[in-house]
Structure formats: C-alpha cells, structure tokens
Coordinates of C-alpha atoms and ligand atoms in Angstrom, one line a residue:
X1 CA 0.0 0.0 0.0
X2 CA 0.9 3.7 -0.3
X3 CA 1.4 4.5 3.4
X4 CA 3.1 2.5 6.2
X5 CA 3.4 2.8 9.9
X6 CA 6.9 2.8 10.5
X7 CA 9.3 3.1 13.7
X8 CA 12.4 5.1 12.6
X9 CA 15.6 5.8 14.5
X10 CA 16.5 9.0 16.1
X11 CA 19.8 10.4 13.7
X12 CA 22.3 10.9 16.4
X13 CA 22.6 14.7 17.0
X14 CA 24.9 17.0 15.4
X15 CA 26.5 20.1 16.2
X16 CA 23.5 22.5 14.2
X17 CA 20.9 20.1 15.0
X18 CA 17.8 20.1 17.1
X19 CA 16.3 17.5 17.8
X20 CA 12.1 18.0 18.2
X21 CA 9.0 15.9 19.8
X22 CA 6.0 16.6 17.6
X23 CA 3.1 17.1 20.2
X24 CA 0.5 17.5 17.9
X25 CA 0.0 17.4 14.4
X26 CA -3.1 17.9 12.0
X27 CA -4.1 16.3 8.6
X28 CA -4.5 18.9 6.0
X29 CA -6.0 18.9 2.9
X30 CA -3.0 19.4 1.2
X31 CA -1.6 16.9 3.2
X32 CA -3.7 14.5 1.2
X33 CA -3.4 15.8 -1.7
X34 CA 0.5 15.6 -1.4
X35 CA 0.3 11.6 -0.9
X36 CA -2.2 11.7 -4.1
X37 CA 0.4 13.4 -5.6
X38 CA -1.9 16.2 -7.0
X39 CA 0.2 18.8 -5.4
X40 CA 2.6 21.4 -6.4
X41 CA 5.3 20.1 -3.7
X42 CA 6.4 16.5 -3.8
X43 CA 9.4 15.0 -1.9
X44 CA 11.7 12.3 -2.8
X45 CA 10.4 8.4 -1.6
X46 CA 10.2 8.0 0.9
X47 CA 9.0 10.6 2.6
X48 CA 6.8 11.3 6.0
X49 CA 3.6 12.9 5.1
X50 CA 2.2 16.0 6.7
X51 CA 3.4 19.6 7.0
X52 CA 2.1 21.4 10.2
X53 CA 2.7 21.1 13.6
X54 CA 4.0 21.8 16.7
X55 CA 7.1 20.4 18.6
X56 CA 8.8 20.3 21.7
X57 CA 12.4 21.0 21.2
X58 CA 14.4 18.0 23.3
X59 CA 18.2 18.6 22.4
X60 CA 20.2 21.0 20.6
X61 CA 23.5 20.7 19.0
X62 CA 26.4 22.5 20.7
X63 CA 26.4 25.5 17.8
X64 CA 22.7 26.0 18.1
X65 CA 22.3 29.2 20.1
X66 CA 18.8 30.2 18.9
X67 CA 16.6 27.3 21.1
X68 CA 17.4 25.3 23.9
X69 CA 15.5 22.4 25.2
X70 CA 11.6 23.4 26.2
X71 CA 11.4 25.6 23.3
X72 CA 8.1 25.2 21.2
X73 CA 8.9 25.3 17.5
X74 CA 6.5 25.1 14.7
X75 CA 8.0 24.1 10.7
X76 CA 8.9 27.2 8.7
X77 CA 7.8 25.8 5.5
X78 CA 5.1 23.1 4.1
X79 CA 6.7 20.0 2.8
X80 CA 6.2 16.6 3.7
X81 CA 6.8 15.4 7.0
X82 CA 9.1 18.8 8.0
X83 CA 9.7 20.5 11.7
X84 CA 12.6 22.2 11.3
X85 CA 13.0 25.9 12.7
X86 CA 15.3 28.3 10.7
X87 CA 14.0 31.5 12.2
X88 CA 14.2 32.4 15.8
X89 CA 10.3 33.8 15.4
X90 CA 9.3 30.1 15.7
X91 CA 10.3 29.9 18.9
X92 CA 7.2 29.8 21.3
X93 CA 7.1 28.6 24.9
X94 CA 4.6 26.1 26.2
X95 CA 2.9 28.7 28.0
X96 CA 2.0 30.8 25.6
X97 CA -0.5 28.8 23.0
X98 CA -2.5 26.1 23.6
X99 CA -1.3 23.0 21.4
X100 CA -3.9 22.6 19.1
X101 CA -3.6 26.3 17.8
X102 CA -0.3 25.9 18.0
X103 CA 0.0 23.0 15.6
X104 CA -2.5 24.5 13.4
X105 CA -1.1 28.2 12.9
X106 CA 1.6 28.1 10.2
X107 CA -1.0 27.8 7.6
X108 CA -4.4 28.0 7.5
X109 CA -4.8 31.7 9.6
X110 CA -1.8 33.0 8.2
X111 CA -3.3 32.3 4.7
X112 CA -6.8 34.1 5.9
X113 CA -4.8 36.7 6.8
X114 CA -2.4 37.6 3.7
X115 CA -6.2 37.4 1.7
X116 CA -8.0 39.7 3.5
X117 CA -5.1 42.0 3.3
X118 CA -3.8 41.7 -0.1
X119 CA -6.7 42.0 -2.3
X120 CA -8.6 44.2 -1.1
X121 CA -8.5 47.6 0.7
X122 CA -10.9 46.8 3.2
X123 CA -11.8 49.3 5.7
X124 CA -14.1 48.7 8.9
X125 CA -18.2 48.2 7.9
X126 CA -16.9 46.7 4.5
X127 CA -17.9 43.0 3.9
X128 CA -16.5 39.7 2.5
X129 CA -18.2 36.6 1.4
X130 CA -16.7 33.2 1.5
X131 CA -17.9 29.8 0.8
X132 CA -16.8 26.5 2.7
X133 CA -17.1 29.2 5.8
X134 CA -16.1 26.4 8.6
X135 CA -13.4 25.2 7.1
X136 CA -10.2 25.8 9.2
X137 CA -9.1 28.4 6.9
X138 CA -12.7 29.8 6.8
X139 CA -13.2 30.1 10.6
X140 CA -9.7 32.1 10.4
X141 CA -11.1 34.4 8.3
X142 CA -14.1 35.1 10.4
X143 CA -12.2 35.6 13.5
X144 CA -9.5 38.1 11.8
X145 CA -12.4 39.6 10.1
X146 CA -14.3 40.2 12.9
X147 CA -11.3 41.7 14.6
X148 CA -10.7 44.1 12.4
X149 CA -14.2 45.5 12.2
X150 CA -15.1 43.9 8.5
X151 CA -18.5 41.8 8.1
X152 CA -18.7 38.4 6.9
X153 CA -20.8 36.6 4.8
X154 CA -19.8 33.4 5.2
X155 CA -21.9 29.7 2.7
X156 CA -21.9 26.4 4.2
X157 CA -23.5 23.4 2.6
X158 CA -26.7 22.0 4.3
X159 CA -27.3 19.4 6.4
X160 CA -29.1 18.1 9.3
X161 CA -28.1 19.9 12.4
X162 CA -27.2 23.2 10.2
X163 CA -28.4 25.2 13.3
X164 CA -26.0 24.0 15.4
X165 CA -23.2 25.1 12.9
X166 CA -24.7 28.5 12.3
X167 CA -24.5 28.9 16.4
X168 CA -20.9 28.2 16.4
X169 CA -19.8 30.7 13.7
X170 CA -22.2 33.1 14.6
X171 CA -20.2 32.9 18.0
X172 CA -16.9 33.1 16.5
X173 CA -18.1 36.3 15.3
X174 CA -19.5 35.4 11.8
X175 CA -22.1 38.0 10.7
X176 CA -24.6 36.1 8.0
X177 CA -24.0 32.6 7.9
X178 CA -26.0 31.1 4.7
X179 CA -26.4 27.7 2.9
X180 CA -25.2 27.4 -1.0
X181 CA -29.2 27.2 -1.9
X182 CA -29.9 30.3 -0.4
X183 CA -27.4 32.2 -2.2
X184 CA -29.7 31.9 -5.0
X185 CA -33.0 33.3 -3.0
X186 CA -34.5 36.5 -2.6
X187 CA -34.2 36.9 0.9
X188 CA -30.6 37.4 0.0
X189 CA -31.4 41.1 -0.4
X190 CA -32.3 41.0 3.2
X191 CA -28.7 40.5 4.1
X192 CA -27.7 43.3 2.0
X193 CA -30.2 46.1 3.6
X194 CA -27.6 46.0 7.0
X195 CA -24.4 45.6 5.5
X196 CA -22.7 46.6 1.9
X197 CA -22.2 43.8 -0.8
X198 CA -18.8 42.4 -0.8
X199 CA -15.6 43.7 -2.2
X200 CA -14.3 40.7 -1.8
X201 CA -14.7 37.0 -2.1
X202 CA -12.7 33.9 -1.1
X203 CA -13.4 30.7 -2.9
X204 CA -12.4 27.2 -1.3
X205 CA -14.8 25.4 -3.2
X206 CA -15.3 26.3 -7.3
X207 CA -17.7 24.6 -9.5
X208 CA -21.3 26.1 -8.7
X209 CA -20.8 27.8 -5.5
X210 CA -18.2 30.2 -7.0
X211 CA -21.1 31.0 -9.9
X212 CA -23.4 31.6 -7.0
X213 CA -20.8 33.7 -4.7
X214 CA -20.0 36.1 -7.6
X215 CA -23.8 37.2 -7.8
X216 CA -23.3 39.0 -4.8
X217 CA -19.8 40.8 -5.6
X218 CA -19.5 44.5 -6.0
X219 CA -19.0 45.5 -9.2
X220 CA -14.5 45.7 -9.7
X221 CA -14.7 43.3 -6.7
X222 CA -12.5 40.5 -6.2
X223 CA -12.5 37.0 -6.0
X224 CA -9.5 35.1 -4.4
X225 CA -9.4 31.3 -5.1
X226 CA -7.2 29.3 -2.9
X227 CA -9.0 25.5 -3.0
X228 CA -11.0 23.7 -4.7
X229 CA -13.0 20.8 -2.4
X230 CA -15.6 20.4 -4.9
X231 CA -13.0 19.5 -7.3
X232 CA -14.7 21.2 -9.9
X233 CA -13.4 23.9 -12.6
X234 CA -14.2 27.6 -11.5
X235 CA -17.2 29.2 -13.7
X236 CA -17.9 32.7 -14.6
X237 CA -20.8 33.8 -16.1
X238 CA -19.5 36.1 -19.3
X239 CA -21.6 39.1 -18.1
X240 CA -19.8 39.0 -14.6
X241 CA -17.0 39.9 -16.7
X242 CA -18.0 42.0 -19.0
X243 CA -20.7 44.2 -17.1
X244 CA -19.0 44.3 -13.6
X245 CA -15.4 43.9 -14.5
X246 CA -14.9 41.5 -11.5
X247 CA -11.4 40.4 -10.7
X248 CA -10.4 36.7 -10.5
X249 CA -7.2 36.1 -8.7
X250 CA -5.2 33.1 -6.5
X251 CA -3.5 32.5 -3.5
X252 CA -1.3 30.1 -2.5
X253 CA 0.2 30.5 1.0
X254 CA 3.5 28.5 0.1
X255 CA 4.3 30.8 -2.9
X256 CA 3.6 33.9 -0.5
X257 CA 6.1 32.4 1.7
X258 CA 8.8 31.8 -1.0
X259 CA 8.0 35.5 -2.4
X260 CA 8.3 37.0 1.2
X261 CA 11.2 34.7 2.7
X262 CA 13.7 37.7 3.2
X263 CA 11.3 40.7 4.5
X264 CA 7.8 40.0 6.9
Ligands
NAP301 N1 -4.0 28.2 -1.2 C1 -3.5 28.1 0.1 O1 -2.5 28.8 0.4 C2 -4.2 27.3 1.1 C3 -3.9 27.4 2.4 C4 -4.7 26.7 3.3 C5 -5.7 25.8 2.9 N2 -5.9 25.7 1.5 C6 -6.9 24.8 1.0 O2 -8.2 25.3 1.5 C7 -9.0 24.2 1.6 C8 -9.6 24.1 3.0 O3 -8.6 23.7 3.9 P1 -8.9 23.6 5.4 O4 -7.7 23.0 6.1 O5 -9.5 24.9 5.9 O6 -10.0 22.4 5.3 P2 -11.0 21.8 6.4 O7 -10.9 22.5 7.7 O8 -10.7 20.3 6.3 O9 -12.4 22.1 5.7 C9 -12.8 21.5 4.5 C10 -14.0 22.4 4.0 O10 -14.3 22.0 2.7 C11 -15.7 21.8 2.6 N3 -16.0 20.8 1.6 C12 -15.4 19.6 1.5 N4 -15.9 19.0 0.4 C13 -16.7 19.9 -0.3 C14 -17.4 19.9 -1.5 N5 -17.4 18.8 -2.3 N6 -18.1 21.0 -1.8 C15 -18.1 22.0 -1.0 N7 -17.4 22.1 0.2 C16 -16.7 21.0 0.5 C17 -16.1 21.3 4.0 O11 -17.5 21.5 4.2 P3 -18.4 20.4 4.9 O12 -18.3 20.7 6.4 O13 -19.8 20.8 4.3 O14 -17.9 19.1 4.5 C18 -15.2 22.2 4.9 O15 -15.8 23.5 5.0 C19 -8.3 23.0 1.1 O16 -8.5 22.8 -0.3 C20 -6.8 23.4 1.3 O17 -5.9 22.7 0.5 C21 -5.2 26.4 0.7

C-alpha cells in the first residue's frame, strides 16, 4: 500500500541540529493531496507525510544558540513530514499557546490573513463573502475579520443539524451565515439592507458555488481562489466579466512564503 506505519531511529545529533518531539500534528487537505500526488510540492520516496505542527524542542547541537530544550517550535515551511526551525520567530514557549492552535497556525490563519489583506483595501463596515465558511481556513477568516471590524458573509453546505453550525460561527463572530441554496433566494437582499455587498470573495470550493458567490460581488470586486473541495473547474458567467469587470485572482500561501522569505 501507499502508506506505512513505520518506527524510525533517532539520527544521532549533530552540532546545528535540534532535535524535536512533535506534540500534535493535523491532517490537512493538502496533506492529502501531497500523498495523491496532485500537489505542487512532492518530496523524494520515501518521505513522512504532513506539513504542520508543533514540537517540543528535546536537544540541541552545541552550535545551536537560537533554542534550547523546552522551546516550542513550529516548521517554517510546508513539505512533507518537515519540523525544522530556521527563524528564531518560531520559537514559542509552552505557556503561551494552547497546542492545538499551535500546531494548526503556520497555515491556515496566516493564509486568511495575507487574503483579507492583499486583495482588497478593506476598511471597517466593508464585507467579505466566503464559501466553505467552517473550514479551518474559513473560521480564520471570520475571527481576523471580525477583529478588524469587517463583516462576513460566510456559505456552508446544508445538512441536518445546520443550526448547530450556524450557532458556532455566529459565536466566533460570523455576521450572516447562509447555505449554497440560499445564495440563490430572494431573501438574499435581506442580508444586504444591514451591510454593503462584498468587495471581496474567497473561494475554497469552485464549481457552482463560486457561480453563486460572484452574484453577490461589487461590481470591480475581487474573488481570491485558494482551494477547490468540490474538485470542480471555476465558472464565470460572461456578463460577470463583461458588465462588472470583476477580478479573479489566486493565493497560495506556500508561494507567498517563497515570495516573502527575506522581509515579513
Ligand atoms: N491556497 C492556500 O494557500 C491554502 C492554504 C490553506 C488551505 N488551503 C486549501 O483550503 C481548503 C480548505 O482547507 P482547510 O484546512 O481549511 O479544510 P478543512 O478544515 O478540512 O475544511 C474543509 C472544508 O471544505 C468543505 N468541503 C469539503 N468537500 C466539499 C465539497 N465537495 N463541496 C463544498 N465544500 C466542501 C467542508 O465543508 P463540509 O463541512 O460541508 O464538508 C469544509 O468546509 C483545502 O483545499 C486546502 O488545501 C489552501
């Protein structure tokens, strides 16, 4: 099969190397698609899957003055299986972050982040729509949103105990919360009478729900794509184009990081 549990032995320590406990790690969707081998980055067989985390620093070589043993350190770039510190800002000390946000920081709120800052100028009482709303990167984005005074509009896909989900992002501080059908009802101009339409919209999704989002754009707004669960192409109505001029753009946290290694 593709993936095997394996036991591996500790390399013996050298004189710049660290060596790190993982405490916690999560399962990306990337992570996934990495072992499909649908992904930009692919490492050399074998390799050990997953890219986020956070560790617990045990030992340090004798030239390694930036952590000592006790330090929290989270991997500075996405690849498979990596936890290596090379910047002293990835030093964090078990008191100050809970381990699950820990091991879940380094990409999916820094990626909400950079897109609600580098697409738009978005000012306080402006609004963004997003679909896929409580995905991990999607619950980032209502919580930095929310923070910096900026409304959310944020599609889930039905089901059952929808109420229950609504709750919980209405308490992280989502604003609307609304299913992909409803995107395509009336009452949609309800939402619009108590806050502006949406310079901005982040797609996780494509296919349909991107059609459906871009309704409800400003005219010159723009709409950042970063995944695509549904696995389905994005689709633009023509007129979206030509009568609104709306702007279709990317984002992919990885290249941001590559772009940006030497200044934030
Ligand atoms: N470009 C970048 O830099 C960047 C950075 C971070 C993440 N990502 C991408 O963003 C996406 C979300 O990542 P995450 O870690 O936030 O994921 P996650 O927490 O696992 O959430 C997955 C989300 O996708 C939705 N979903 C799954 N299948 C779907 C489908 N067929 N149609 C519509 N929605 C569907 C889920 O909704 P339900 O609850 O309804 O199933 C859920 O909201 C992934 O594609 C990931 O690779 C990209």
């Amino acid at each position: 099969s593709l993936l095997r549990l394996k036991d591996l032995e500790v390399a013996e320590l050298g004189d710049s190397d660290v060596h790190v406990k993982r405490l916690a790690a999560p399962i990306n969707p990337a992570d996934i698609n990495m072992i499909q081998g649908t992904y930009p980055i692919l490492s050399p067989l074998p390799a050990v899957g997953g890219s986020e985390g956070v560790g617990e620093v045990l030992e340090v070589g004798r030239c390694v003055t930036a952590l000592k043993p006790g330090d929290w350190v989270i991997p500075a770039s996405a690849g498979l299986g990596e936890c290596v510190p090379r910047h002293p800002r990835h030093r964090w000390t078990p008191a100050r972050r809970p381990v699950r946000c820990a091991a879940t920081l380094s990409v999916n709120p820094c990626t909400a982040y950079r897109m609600l800052a580098d697409f738009e100028a978005l000012a306080p009482g402006d609004s963004v729509i997003q679909n896929a709303a409580n995905s991990g990167v999607g619950q980032a984005v209502i919580q930095i949103a929310k923070a910096s005074g900026i409304k959310t509009i944020n599609v889930v896909r039905d089901r059952p105990d929808l109420s229950k989900l609504v709750e919980r992002l209405m308490a992280l501080g989502a604003d609307h919360v609304v299913t992909e059908e409803m995107l395509r009802k009336p009452e949609m101009k309800d939402v619009f009478k108590s806050i502006p339409k949406p310079r901005l919209a982040l797609n996780c999704v494509g296919g349909k729900s991107t059609t459906e989002m871009l309704r409800h754009l400003q005219p010159k707004g723009t709409m950042v794509t970063y995944g695509g669960m549904a696995k389905q192409p994005v689709m633009v109505p023509v007129s979206a184009f030509i009568f609104r001029d709306v702007r279709l753009r990317g984002f992919w946290v990885t290249q941001w990081r590559k772009d940006h290694a030497q200044g934030e």
